């Protein structure tokens, strides 16, 4: 992968912890507005990393309003080649207990009011998404997961819902029938945009509780329930940080044989010659490699 810098996008929980880790923040302008926050550049385990807390400092963006395009663009701008993302989820399966980690391998995208492509004017591009997460990153995270002292599931289907409300019980039961393992609100369009930006991307889901398909044991009050969820999130966050730290050196050293870095090669349908100057400039950070390759 030869990732000179590894991006970490932290969701609820991890994002807040990452903000306290320190580092140097850099201001980045993007054609899609401001990212959730200026990326923080730091060094972990001898590896250069860039952090973005997905919901912004102080959790100001709810899942529908996260500036996903600006975040991925900003990561690419600071030299990131591979992104390890995390996000809080509900579990749809009994064996995936709160506090475990899931290195997802599939997604069902139910979101409907988010900009999900960089190529919304002037250029038509259709990237391949049958494997929405980078197989190399997933394998390296799974390997790192073998050496940590907690439960890591090496695959799982992430159902991405719009939110911000949670599911009804009927929906939750349906998501189980669809084959969902965890449900969250942020993996999409992040994974799609990372593919369009030719970045490797993996998602570590942090189950904080069982989704509402499963009745709660006893009848805890809402305060007790919230406390339990926060406790599970904190535990999963600690586990995710341990897993990410452990995986960084091998991700940084690995060869990028996964194909994510050439995702646009067969995907762009628009003739370069018909692009306006404005669109050419706008898309150059994503498409210059592709244009150069065609000329070679
Ligand atoms: Zn990859």
XYZ file of C-alpha atoms and ligand atoms in Angstrom:
297
model
C 0.000 0.000 0.000
C 3.000 2.280 0.587
C 0.764 4.598 2.575
C 2.936 7.556 3.425
C 0.213 8.756 5.754
C -2.700 6.820 7.208
C -6.016 8.522 7.798
C -8.121 7.777 10.844
C -11.738 8.913 10.868
C -13.168 8.487 14.328
C -16.865 8.332 14.972
C -18.697 8.852 18.224
C -16.284 7.814 20.955
C -13.073 7.397 19.013
C -13.300 10.898 17.535
C -13.436 12.448 20.995
C -10.473 10.417 22.198
C -8.430 11.268 19.098
C -8.996 14.971 19.669
C -7.179 14.641 23.005
C -4.198 12.837 21.451
C -2.693 16.077 20.231
C -0.749 16.797 17.057
C -0.656 19.660 14.614
C -3.858 20.719 12.902
C -3.680 21.927 9.296
C -6.244 24.031 7.508
C -7.510 22.456 4.275
C -9.811 24.043 1.686
C -11.907 21.716 -0.485
C -14.318 22.272 -3.405
C -16.959 20.747 -1.129
C -16.672 23.119 1.800
C -15.019 22.692 5.172
C -14.288 19.233 6.602
C -15.759 18.342 10.004
C -12.574 19.834 11.442
C -9.073 20.678 10.248
C -7.228 17.338 10.051
C -4.757 16.739 12.877
C -1.389 15.399 11.773
C 0.488 13.258 14.269
C 2.833 10.310 14.573
C 1.657 7.044 16.137
C 3.908 4.022 16.474
C 6.380 5.681 14.087
C 3.710 6.125 11.423
C 2.408 9.451 10.114
C -1.338 9.693 10.624
C -4.084 12.244 10.030
C -7.181 12.334 12.271
C -10.600 13.718 11.611
C -13.372 13.419 14.190
C -16.327 12.745 11.892
C -18.861 14.659 13.947
C -16.523 17.625 14.501
C -15.080 18.962 17.740
C -17.911 18.898 20.283
C -20.102 16.602 18.113
C -21.784 19.270 16.013
C -22.659 17.284 12.859
C -25.389 14.649 13.016
C -24.952 11.702 10.615
C -26.922 13.252 7.728
C -24.986 16.525 7.965
C -21.422 15.248 8.244
C -19.425 16.852 5.375
C -18.351 13.459 4.036
C -17.020 14.780 0.719
C -14.917 17.487 2.348
C -13.554 14.963 4.885
C -12.375 12.464 2.265
C -11.041 15.254 0.030
C -9.141 16.733 2.991
C -7.611 13.331 3.777
C -6.423 12.977 0.185
C -5.053 16.547 0.284
C -2.804 15.836 3.262
C -1.272 12.791 1.561
C -3.403 9.998 3.002
C -3.517 6.786 0.942
C -5.453 4.540 3.324
C -8.205 5.311 5.836
C -9.169 3.303 8.893
C -12.584 4.505 10.036
C -14.676 3.609 13.047
C -18.249 4.201 14.050
C -20.661 3.333 16.854
C -23.288 0.769 15.849
C -26.044 -1.421 17.220
C -25.625 -5.188 17.001
C -28.095 -7.191 14.934
C -26.676 -10.588 15.896
C -26.441 -12.321 19.276
C -22.753 -13.362 18.969
C -21.705 -9.744 18.295
C -21.835 -8.478 21.854
C -21.552 -4.837 22.933
C -17.868 -3.937 23.325
C -16.730 -6.303 20.560
C -15.239 -4.959 17.303
C -16.371 -5.811 13.770
C -14.082 -5.366 10.739
C -16.891 -5.005 8.215
C -16.779 -6.651 4.783
C -20.121 -5.568 3.273
C -22.630 -2.717 3.420
C -26.287 -2.214 2.643
C -26.765 1.495 2.024
C -30.175 2.811 3.105
C -29.195 6.488 3.217
C -31.189 8.828 0.992
C -30.343 12.447 1.693
C -26.566 12.727 1.430
C -24.317 13.748 -1.438
C -22.677 10.427 -2.270
C -20.346 11.240 -5.163
C -17.635 13.744 -6.001
C -18.660 13.558 -9.661
C -21.961 15.383 -9.534
C -21.353 17.720 -12.479
C -19.275 17.657 -15.655
C -17.836 14.155 -15.167
C -19.587 10.774 -15.133
C -17.806 8.056 -13.138
C -19.047 4.622 -12.028
C -16.615 2.989 -9.577
C -16.752 -0.720 -8.741
C -18.148 -1.347 -5.253
C -18.821 -5.086 -5.002
C -16.175 -5.174 -2.250
C -16.812 -1.826 -0.547
C -13.839 -2.167 1.851
C -10.169 -2.604 0.968
C -9.274 -6.318 1.243
C -5.655 -5.530 2.132
C -6.588 -3.203 4.976
C -9.171 -5.684 6.255
C -6.622 -8.501 6.247
C -4.047 -6.388 8.118
C -6.622 -5.299 10.701
C -7.721 -8.920 11.153
C -4.106 -9.992 11.653
C -3.633 -7.260 14.241
C -6.906 -8.357 15.828
C -5.499 -11.854 16.441
C -3.004 -10.350 18.868
C -5.366 -8.257 20.983
C -7.082 -9.347 24.110
C -10.697 -8.871 23.097
C -13.257 -10.123 20.590
C -12.773 -9.008 16.993
C -15.110 -10.265 14.256
C -13.306 -10.387 10.919
C -16.383 -9.818 8.821
C -19.832 -8.368 9.075
C -22.476 -6.618 7.014
C -23.045 -3.018 8.048
C -26.528 -1.630 7.429
C -26.228 2.125 7.003
C -29.439 3.978 7.858
C -30.178 7.665 7.480
C -31.157 8.382 11.094
C -30.925 10.342 13.252
C -33.748 8.311 14.822
C -33.103 4.636 15.525
C -35.024 1.780 13.856
C -38.501 0.564 14.697
C -38.643 -3.040 15.935
C -40.150 -4.162 12.605
C -37.265 -2.523 10.734
C -34.717 -4.046 13.082
C -36.171 -7.530 12.498
C -36.122 -6.879 8.744
C -32.459 -5.824 8.868
C -31.664 -9.154 10.530
C -33.495 -10.971 7.740
C -31.457 -9.023 5.183
C -28.301 -10.487 6.708
C -27.195 -7.394 8.583
C -24.735 -7.822 11.444
C -24.471 -4.239 12.701
C -26.437 -1.065 12.054
C -25.015 2.445 12.028
C -25.475 5.814 10.351
C -22.120 6.882 8.938
C -20.312 4.252 6.848
C -21.997 5.572 3.714
C -21.236 7.582 1.696
C -17.778 7.556 3.317
C -16.776 4.186 1.795
C -18.078 5.191 -1.657
C -16.219 8.497 -1.598
C -12.970 6.865 -0.462
C -13.228 4.518 -3.457
C -13.835 7.472 -5.795
C -10.784 9.184 -4.296
C -8.774 5.963 -4.912
C -8.066 5.548 -1.199
C -8.034 2.257 0.679
C -10.793 2.296 3.314
C -11.829 -0.029 6.129
C -14.537 0.306 8.759
C -14.272 -0.952 12.326
C -17.775 -1.023 13.779
C -18.123 -0.537 17.529
C -21.336 -2.188 18.779
C -22.588 -0.304 21.825
C -25.762 -2.334 22.419
C -28.117 -4.751 20.738
C -30.492 -3.026 18.326
C -34.169 -3.091 19.340
C -34.887 -6.536 17.787
C -33.656 -7.954 21.091
C -35.674 -7.164 24.200
C -33.597 -5.727 27.024
C -33.043 -8.023 29.969
C -35.169 -6.870 32.910
C -36.593 -3.406 32.524
C -33.772 -0.964 33.167
C -34.644 2.731 33.387
C -33.481 5.008 30.597
C -30.648 6.413 32.766
C -29.292 2.949 33.475
C -29.606 2.043 29.801
C -27.720 5.139 28.655
C -24.996 4.476 31.232
C -24.648 0.934 29.937
C -24.419 2.122 26.312
C -21.790 4.749 27.151
C -19.815 2.152 29.128
C -19.911 -0.220 26.136
C -18.879 2.574 23.763
C -15.923 3.501 25.962
C -14.843 -0.138 26.133
C -15.177 -0.608 22.350
C -13.310 2.665 21.765
C -10.362 1.532 23.892
C -10.325 -1.755 21.982
C -10.454 0.022 18.612
C -7.538 2.284 19.527
C -5.487 -0.725 20.602
C -6.319 -2.507 17.341
C -5.555 0.511 15.145
C -2.241 1.228 16.916
C -1.199 -2.378 16.499
C -2.082 -2.423 12.806
C -0.412 0.868 11.783
C 3.168 -0.325 11.142
C 2.038 -3.214 8.937
C -0.402 -0.981 7.023
C 2.358 1.572 6.446
C 4.777 -1.084 5.188
C 2.454 -3.118 3.006
C 2.436 -3.033 -0.780
C -0.662 -1.529 -2.345
C -1.743 -4.509 -4.422
C -5.458 -4.154 -3.701
C -6.486 -2.037 -6.685
C -8.063 0.774 -4.625
C -5.392 3.138 -5.967
C -6.585 2.540 -9.545
C -10.321 2.571 -8.871
C -10.990 5.253 -11.494
C -9.087 3.564 -14.305
C -12.149 2.030 -15.957
C -14.717 4.139 -14.147
C -14.588 7.508 -15.894
C -16.928 7.673 -18.893
C -16.461 11.339 -19.778
C -14.067 12.344 -22.540
C -11.387 14.588 -21.082
C -11.594 16.790 -24.185
C -15.128 17.994 -23.433
C -14.371 19.091 -19.863
C -14.685 22.771 -19.106
C -11.657 24.459 -17.606
C -13.562 24.835 -14.335
C -14.337 21.114 -14.127
C -10.823 20.163 -15.176
C -9.393 22.233 -12.324
C -11.991 21.018 -9.855
C -11.345 17.344 -10.534
C -7.597 17.433 -11.201
C -6.690 16.206 -7.673
C -8.778 13.065 -8.326
C -8.392 12.601 -12.078
C -4.904 13.832 -13.018
C -3.435 10.357 -12.430
C -6.103 8.844 -14.666
C -5.573 11.427 -17.427
C -1.785 10.959 -17.295
C -2.155 7.172 -17.482
C -4.346 7.463 -20.578
C -1.741 9.618 -22.310
C 1.158 7.301 -21.433
Zn -6.872 -0.936 -0.870
